[in-house]
């Protein structure tokens, strides 16, 4: 099925003239800057932050480009990947008319963003226990007003990867945009779908610096897509959506990829150790396979276990209120000492 971007783009976005900032009009780094109404005397901080940051974060994108093997023109940086999710709704979904498809249990912000933007959500649950896509059901829900399909891979809160062949079926059968959220890809045993962008113009991939990179406090997310789709993102985003300090710190982190790789390996080792230890408890019924930095654990009483752990100042997520996750808790992988403390505490339950 042919994907034509102009056919799904909202009319007001086609006509939108984006805000033109001072740094859009002059992108040099040297000169006397009297164009942006900044304070010329500096700031009270040890580093000067009186000047507006690069609105397109080109230095950061150049580093990401080298790391990911993709052109700068195919990269968008947002205030967390949540900004990219919100922009997708604002760009392609007409409020009160269009719809999107999500596959619960999955990341909650897809539905929240849809509700904020007054966009109808069709829910196609994952297949029970395996948590794989029900491709036939997804395609059955698609109609003329379906603009986006969200797929989380590795999936949150289940932790599993999604079969590439199933994603491929959706990409090739749907004339809208397929969004693959790879927030946890750094912990997965398989590679990112970024190389597939050259084949599928309707593919958008989301990643983040919040998980494997350990920069959750900076709120910097990534979107990878065709140049045409990235141009739409840049048209809509606020002019200075990534602050100067975040850009500097992300660049610093990108120069320490070897350290990140070591930490990711350590977390995976701790994940598998925890996976091996949890079956000793009679109240643990199943531990689902994980490609992320957490484990979904089915228990006899998730609420009781959650409350007991909280009373001992150990905080996990009770996912019992999520479809297909009855009596499940989600345990993020901590440090070796934190994981040991969890096991010792559970022995007292």
GROMACS .gro file of C-alpha atoms in nm:
model
  349
    1UNK     CA    1   0.000   0.000   0.000
    2UNK     CA    2   0.146   0.336  -0.103
    3UNK     CA    3   0.226   0.587   0.170
    4UNK     CA    4   0.184   0.952   0.069
    5UNK     CA    5   0.275   1.196   0.346
    6UNK     CA    6   0.066   1.484   0.209
    7UNK     CA    7  -0.247   1.267   0.223
    8UNK     CA    8  -0.234   1.228   0.601
    9UNK     CA    9  -0.090   1.565   0.701
   10UNK     CA   10  -0.342   1.804   0.859
   11UNK     CA   11  -0.436   2.094   0.629
   12UNK     CA   12  -0.349   2.362   0.887
   13UNK     CA   13  -0.003   2.208   0.928
   14UNK     CA   14   0.050   2.213   0.550
   15UNK     CA   15  -0.022   2.587   0.557
   16UNK     CA   16   0.164   2.656   0.881
   17UNK     CA   17   0.442   2.914   0.867
   18UNK     CA   18   0.676   2.811   1.152
   19UNK     CA   19   0.807   3.057   1.406
   20UNK     CA   20   1.136   3.204   1.286
   21UNK     CA   21   1.379   3.261   1.571
   22UNK     CA   22   1.686   3.480   1.566
   23UNK     CA   23   1.903   3.168   1.558
   24UNK     CA   24   1.717   3.038   1.254
   25UNK     CA   25   1.801   3.352   1.060
   26UNK     CA   26   2.169   3.365   1.161
   27UNK     CA   27   2.339   3.038   1.257
   28UNK     CA   28   2.696   3.156   1.305
   29UNK     CA   29   2.873   3.133   1.640
   30UNK     CA   30   3.086   3.447   1.613
   31UNK     CA   31   2.974   3.809   1.604
   32UNK     CA   32   2.803   4.085   1.798
   33UNK     CA   33   2.458   3.946   1.873
   34UNK     CA   34   2.200   4.222   1.891
   35UNK     CA   35   1.913   4.026   1.739
   36UNK     CA   36   1.743   3.815   2.008
   37UNK     CA   37   1.672   4.053   2.297
   38UNK     CA   38   1.906   3.859   2.526
   39UNK     CA   39   2.088   4.000   2.829
   40UNK     CA   40   2.435   4.092   2.693
   41UNK     CA   41   2.596   4.100   3.039
   42UNK     CA   42   2.588   3.726   3.100
   43UNK     CA   43   2.421   3.527   3.378
   44UNK     CA   44   2.479   3.484   3.752
   45UNK     CA   45   2.587   3.123   3.695
   46UNK     CA   46   2.945   2.998   3.656
   47UNK     CA   47   2.872   2.934   3.287
   48UNK     CA   48   2.692   3.185   3.071
   49UNK     CA   49   2.341   3.086   2.967
   50UNK     CA   50   2.225   3.428   2.857
   51UNK     CA   51   2.218   3.327   2.490
   52UNK     CA   52   1.948   3.112   2.332
   53UNK     CA   53   2.051   2.756   2.242
   54UNK     CA   54   2.079   2.611   1.891
   55UNK     CA   55   1.713   2.552   1.795
   56UNK     CA   56   1.807   2.249   1.583
   57UNK     CA   57   2.074   2.105   1.817
   58UNK     CA   58   2.308   2.042   1.524
   59UNK     CA   59   2.619   1.950   1.726
   60UNK     CA   60   2.424   1.690   1.920
   61UNK     CA   61   2.260   1.556   1.604
   62UNK     CA   62   2.596   1.529   1.428
   63UNK     CA   63   2.721   1.308   1.712
   64UNK     CA   64   2.403   1.099   1.707
   65UNK     CA   65   2.431   1.075   1.329
   66UNK     CA   66   2.774   0.913   1.358
   67UNK     CA   67   2.661   0.682   1.637
   68UNK     CA   68   2.339   0.566   1.471
   69UNK     CA   69   2.458   0.568   1.109
   70UNK     CA   70   2.186   0.801   0.989
   71UNK     CA   71   2.178   1.151   0.840
   72UNK     CA   72   2.123   1.459   1.058
   73UNK     CA   73   1.822   1.532   0.836
   74UNK     CA   74   1.655   1.217   0.970
   75UNK     CA   75   1.688   1.311   1.338
   76UNK     CA   76   1.456   1.506   1.566
   77UNK     CA   77   1.532   1.589   1.930
   78UNK     CA   78   1.250   1.659   2.171
   79UNK     CA   79   1.173   1.727   2.534
   80UNK     CA   80   1.167   1.356   2.601
   81UNK     CA   81   1.016   1.123   2.342
   82UNK     CA   82   0.681   1.243   2.478
   83UNK     CA   83   0.722   1.565   2.277
   84UNK     CA   84   0.765   1.363   1.958
   85UNK     CA   85   0.452   1.162   2.044
   86UNK     CA   86   0.251   1.480   2.097
   87UNK     CA   87   0.378   1.633   1.771
   88UNK     CA   88   0.268   1.322   1.580
   89UNK     CA   89  -0.088   1.379   1.700
   90UNK     CA   90  -0.082   1.752   1.628
   91UNK     CA   91   0.064   1.702   1.281
   92UNK     CA   92  -0.140   1.413   1.147
   93UNK     CA   93  -0.461   1.373   1.348
   94UNK     CA   94  -0.758   1.605   1.303
   95UNK     CA   95  -0.926   1.639   1.647
   96UNK     CA   96  -1.270   1.484   1.668
   97UNK     CA   97  -1.227   1.310   1.332
   98UNK     CA   98  -0.917   1.090   1.309
   99UNK     CA   99  -0.813   0.787   1.512
  100UNK     CA  100  -0.504   0.591   1.611
  101UNK     CA  101  -0.438   0.231   1.712
  102UNK     CA  102  -0.250   0.119   2.023
  103UNK     CA  103  -0.175  -0.233   2.143
  104UNK     CA  104  -0.220  -0.265   2.520
  105UNK     CA  105  -0.063  -0.337   2.754
  106UNK     CA  106   0.172  -0.064   2.639
  107UNK     CA  107   0.319   0.277   2.724
  108UNK     CA  108   0.043   0.497   2.863
  109UNK     CA  109   0.138   0.827   2.699
  110UNK     CA  110   0.007   0.719   2.357
  111UNK     CA  111  -0.347   0.718   2.492
  112UNK     CA  112  -0.295   1.027   2.710
  113UNK     CA  113  -0.168   1.228   2.412
  114UNK     CA  114  -0.461   1.105   2.204
  115UNK     CA  115  -0.707   1.218   2.470
  116UNK     CA  116  -0.538   1.558   2.504
  117UNK     CA  117  -0.567   1.605   2.128
  118UNK     CA  118  -0.926   1.472   2.113
  119UNK     CA  119  -0.829   1.181   1.890
  120UNK     CA  120  -1.016   0.850   1.912
  121UNK     CA  121  -0.815   0.546   2.022
  122UNK     CA  122  -0.877   0.193   1.897
  123UNK     CA  123  -0.725  -0.066   2.129
  124UNK     CA  124  -0.603  -0.395   1.988
  125UNK     CA  125  -0.467  -0.600   2.280
  126UNK     CA  126  -0.150  -0.800   2.241
  127UNK     CA  127  -0.182  -1.178   2.227
  128UNK     CA  128  -0.212  -1.311   2.584
  129UNK     CA  129   0.104  -1.452   2.743
  130UNK     CA  130   0.325  -1.404   2.435
  131UNK     CA  131   0.247  -1.030   2.416
  132UNK     CA  132   0.294  -1.027   2.039
  133UNK     CA  133   0.096  -0.818   1.790
  134UNK     CA  134  -0.242  -0.938   1.667
  135UNK     CA  135  -0.178  -0.812   1.316
  136UNK     CA  136  -0.515  -0.926   1.177
  137UNK     CA  137  -0.700  -0.738   1.449
  138UNK     CA  138  -0.489  -0.423   1.398
  139UNK     CA  139  -0.557  -0.416   1.024
  140UNK     CA  140  -0.925  -0.488   1.086
  141UNK     CA  141  -0.950  -0.167   1.291
  142UNK     CA  142  -0.785   0.046   1.022
  143UNK     CA  143  -1.022   0.280   0.841
  144UNK     CA  144  -0.994   0.594   0.626
  145UNK     CA  145  -0.935   0.810   0.934
  146UNK     CA  146  -0.666   0.596   1.096
  147UNK     CA  147  -0.344   0.797   1.093
  148UNK     CA  148  -0.106   0.633   1.344
  149UNK     CA  149  -0.030   0.285   1.477
  150UNK     CA  150   0.187   0.274   1.790
  151UNK     CA  151   0.411  -0.027   1.858
  152UNK     CA  152   0.638  -0.038   2.164
  153UNK     CA  153   0.941  -0.262   2.108
  154UNK     CA  154   1.073  -0.372   2.355
  155UNK     CA  155   0.730  -0.333   2.504
  156UNK     CA  156   0.651  -0.160   2.832
  157UNK     CA  157   0.535  -0.305   3.075
  158UNK     CA  158   0.584  -0.659   2.941
  159UNK     CA  159   0.951  -0.628   2.841
  160UNK     CA  160   0.935  -0.850   2.533
  161UNK     CA  161   1.046  -0.772   2.181
  162UNK     CA  162   0.794  -0.765   1.896
  163UNK     CA  163   0.845  -0.985   1.589
  164UNK     CA  164   0.989  -0.787   1.298
  165UNK     CA  165   0.775  -0.974   1.047
  166UNK     CA  166   0.459  -0.855   1.226
  167UNK     CA  167   0.579  -0.493   1.224
  168UNK     CA  168   0.665  -0.534   0.856
  169UNK     CA  169   0.312  -0.652   0.777
  170UNK     CA  170   0.168  -0.338   0.936
  171UNK     CA  171   0.417  -0.112   0.755
  172UNK     CA  172   0.333  -0.263   0.419
  173UNK     CA  173  -0.045  -0.284   0.470
  174UNK     CA  174  -0.115   0.056   0.628
  175UNK     CA  175  -0.106   0.390   0.446
  176UNK     CA  176  -0.059   0.588   0.767
  177UNK     CA  177   0.242   0.617   0.998
  178UNK     CA  178   0.374   0.327   1.205
  179UNK     CA  179   0.548   0.451   1.520
  180UNK     CA  180   0.795   0.204   1.674
  181UNK     CA  181   0.896   0.313   2.023
  182UNK     CA  182   1.245   0.180   2.098
  183UNK     CA  183   1.292   0.344   2.439
  184UNK     CA  184   1.451   0.023   2.576
  185UNK     CA  185   1.648  -0.079   2.266
  186UNK     CA  186   1.986  -0.042   2.441
  187UNK     CA  187   1.901  -0.346   2.656
  188UNK     CA  188   1.769  -0.564   2.373
  189UNK     CA  189   1.941  -0.862   2.213
  190UNK     CA  190   1.841  -0.738   1.866
  191UNK     CA  191   1.920  -0.423   1.669
  192UNK     CA  192   1.722  -0.105   1.614
  193UNK     CA  193   1.497  -0.072   1.309
  194UNK     CA  194   1.676   0.250   1.206
  195UNK     CA  195   1.825   0.081   0.893
  196UNK     CA  196   1.469   0.009   0.776
  197UNK     CA  197   1.390   0.381   0.745
  198UNK     CA  198   1.536   0.385   0.394
  199UNK     CA  199   1.279   0.123   0.288
  200UNK     CA  200   0.970   0.249   0.471
  201UNK     CA  201   0.871   0.615   0.438
  202UNK     CA  202   0.586   0.565   0.686
  203UNK     CA  203   0.813   0.446   0.969
  204UNK     CA  204   0.892   0.667   1.269
  205UNK     CA  205   1.128   0.536   1.538
  206UNK     CA  206   1.140   0.680   1.889
  207UNK     CA  207   1.437   0.646   2.124
  208UNK     CA  208   1.545   0.823   2.442
  209UNK     CA  209   1.842   0.921   2.655
  210UNK     CA  210   1.639   0.840   2.969
  211UNK     CA  211   1.701   0.464   2.992
  212UNK     CA  212   2.032   0.312   2.880
  213UNK     CA  213   2.204   0.651   2.871
  214UNK     CA  214   2.099   0.732   3.228
  215UNK     CA  215   1.989   1.089   3.149
  216UNK     CA  216   1.623   1.079   3.254
  217UNK     CA  217   1.658   1.410   3.437
  218UNK     CA  218   1.761   1.595   3.120
  219UNK     CA  219   1.442   1.505   2.927
  220UNK     CA  220   1.589   1.450   2.581
  221UNK     CA  221   1.425   1.210   2.338
  222UNK     CA  222   1.494   1.120   1.977
  223UNK     CA  223   1.280   1.054   1.672
  224UNK     CA  224   1.416   0.907   1.349
  225UNK     CA  225   1.218   0.929   1.026
  226UNK     CA  226   1.226   1.043   0.665
  227UNK     CA  227   1.350   1.397   0.600
  228UNK     CA  228   0.995   1.498   0.506
  229UNK     CA  229   0.851   1.382   0.839
  230UNK     CA  230   1.139   1.538   1.038
  231UNK     CA  231   1.071   1.868   0.857
  232UNK     CA  232   0.713   1.849   0.984
  233UNK     CA  233   0.839   1.791   1.340
  234UNK     CA  234   1.071   2.092   1.317
  235UNK     CA  235   0.789   2.304   1.176
  236UNK     CA  236   0.571   2.240   1.482
  237UNK     CA  237   0.814   2.223   1.774
  238UNK     CA  238   0.882   2.527   1.997
  239UNK     CA  239   1.186   2.720   1.871
  240UNK     CA  240   1.416   2.631   2.163
  241UNK     CA  241   1.275   2.300   2.285
  242UNK     CA  242   1.610   2.160   2.411
  243UNK     CA  243   1.789   2.393   2.651
  244UNK     CA  244   2.160   2.473   2.627
  245UNK     CA  245   2.260   2.281   2.939
  246UNK     CA  246   2.085   1.965   2.823
  247UNK     CA  247   2.255   1.991   2.484
  248UNK     CA  248   2.597   2.027   2.648
  249UNK     CA  249   2.542   1.735   2.886
  250UNK     CA  250   2.407   1.505   2.613
  251UNK     CA  251   2.716   1.584   2.404
  252UNK     CA  252   2.935   1.497   2.703
  253UNK     CA  253   2.752   1.167   2.747
  254UNK     CA  254   2.781   1.085   2.376
  255UNK     CA  255   3.158   1.114   2.414
  256UNK     CA  256   3.146   0.839   2.679
  257UNK     CA  257   2.967   0.565   2.486
  258UNK     CA  258   3.210   0.299   2.614
  259UNK     CA  259   3.104   0.369   2.972
  260UNK     CA  260   2.736   0.347   2.877
  261UNK     CA  261   2.798   0.010   2.709
  262UNK     CA  262   2.957  -0.122   3.029
  263UNK     CA  263   2.666  -0.007   3.242
  264UNK     CA  264   2.411  -0.157   3.003
  265UNK     CA  265   2.594  -0.491   3.018
  266UNK     CA  266   2.595  -0.473   3.398
  267UNK     CA  267   2.220  -0.406   3.407
  268UNK     CA  268   2.154  -0.700   3.173
  269UNK     CA  269   2.364  -0.928   3.396
  270UNK     CA  270   2.170  -0.810   3.702
  271UNK     CA  271   1.842  -0.862   3.516
  272UNK     CA  272   1.925  -1.225   3.443
  273UNK     CA  273   2.046  -1.284   3.800
  274UNK     CA  274   1.719  -1.147   3.934
  275UNK     CA  275   1.527  -1.355   3.684
  276UNK     CA  276   1.705  -1.666   3.815
  277UNK     CA  277   1.644  -1.583   4.182
  278UNK     CA  278   1.276  -1.485   4.182
  279UNK     CA  279   1.137  -1.837   4.112
  280UNK     CA  280   1.243  -1.944   4.464
  281UNK     CA  281   0.937  -1.766   4.603
  282UNK     CA  282   0.609  -1.962   4.606
  283UNK     CA  283   0.411  -1.644   4.543
  284UNK     CA  284   0.590  -1.589   4.210
  285UNK     CA  285   0.398  -1.766   3.933
  286UNK     CA  286   0.584  -1.649   3.622
  287UNK     CA  287   0.866  -1.420   3.515
  288UNK     CA  288   0.825  -1.298   3.159
  289UNK     CA  289   1.117  -1.283   2.918
  290UNK     CA  290   1.259  -0.930   2.905
  291UNK     CA  291   1.458  -0.733   2.649
  292UNK     CA  292   1.444  -0.421   2.870
  293UNK     CA  293   1.581  -0.300   3.204
  294UNK     CA  294   1.290  -0.442   3.401
  295UNK     CA  295   1.104  -0.767   3.464
  296UNK     CA  296   0.729  -0.827   3.459
  297UNK     CA  297   0.648  -1.079   3.731
  298UNK     CA  298   0.315  -1.258   3.772
  299UNK     CA  299   0.231  -1.326   4.138
  300UNK     CA  300  -0.051  -1.460   4.353
  301UNK     CA  301  -0.117  -1.117   4.506
  302UNK     CA  302   0.047  -0.819   4.335
  303UNK     CA  303  -0.123  -0.562   4.558
  304UNK     CA  304  -0.017  -0.737   4.878
  305UNK     CA  305   0.343  -0.774   4.759
  306UNK     CA  306   0.353  -0.413   4.637
  307UNK     CA  307   0.227  -0.280   4.971
  308UNK     CA  308   0.470  -0.499   5.165
  309UNK     CA  309   0.765  -0.377   4.959
  310UNK     CA  310   0.659  -0.013   4.994
  311UNK     CA  311   0.635  -0.059   5.371
  312UNK     CA  312   1.000  -0.166   5.351
  313UNK     CA  313   1.088   0.136   5.136
  314UNK     CA  314   1.126  -0.065   4.814
  315UNK     CA  315   0.916   0.076   4.533
  316UNK     CA  316   0.806  -0.130   4.230
  317UNK     CA  317   0.507  -0.084   3.995
  318UNK     CA  318   0.181  -0.268   4.051
  319UNK     CA  319   0.052  -0.337   3.698
  320UNK     CA  320  -0.262  -0.530   3.802
  321UNK     CA  321  -0.487  -0.258   3.663
  322UNK     CA  322  -0.342  -0.307   3.312
  323UNK     CA  323  -0.502  -0.544   3.062
  324UNK     CA  324  -0.339  -0.893   3.046
  325UNK     CA  325  -0.125  -0.808   3.352
  326UNK     CA  326  -0.351  -0.920   3.638
  327UNK     CA  327  -0.149  -0.970   3.959
  328UNK     CA  328   0.170  -0.856   3.786
  329UNK     CA  329   0.437  -0.629   3.928
  330UNK     CA  330   0.704  -0.459   3.721
  331UNK     CA  331   1.049  -0.453   3.879
  332UNK     CA  332   1.311  -0.215   3.741
  333UNK     CA  333   1.663  -0.352   3.759
  334UNK     CA  334   1.860  -0.173   4.030
  335UNK     CA  335   2.219  -0.190   4.143
  336UNK     CA  336   2.361  -0.519   4.266
  337UNK     CA  337   2.303  -0.404   4.625
  338UNK     CA  338   1.947  -0.285   4.554
  339UNK     CA  339   1.856  -0.614   4.387
  340UNK     CA  340   2.002  -0.807   4.679
  341UNK     CA  341   1.797  -0.595   4.919
  342UNK     CA  342   1.484  -0.674   4.717
  343UNK     CA  343   1.546  -1.050   4.738
  344UNK     CA  344   1.622  -1.039   5.111
  345UNK     CA  345   1.306  -0.836   5.174
  346UNK     CA  346   1.089  -1.074   4.971
  347UNK     CA  347   1.215  -1.360   5.188
  348UNK     CA  348   1.028  -1.196   5.477
  349UNK     CA  349   0.696  -1.170   5.291
   0.00000   0.00000   0.00000
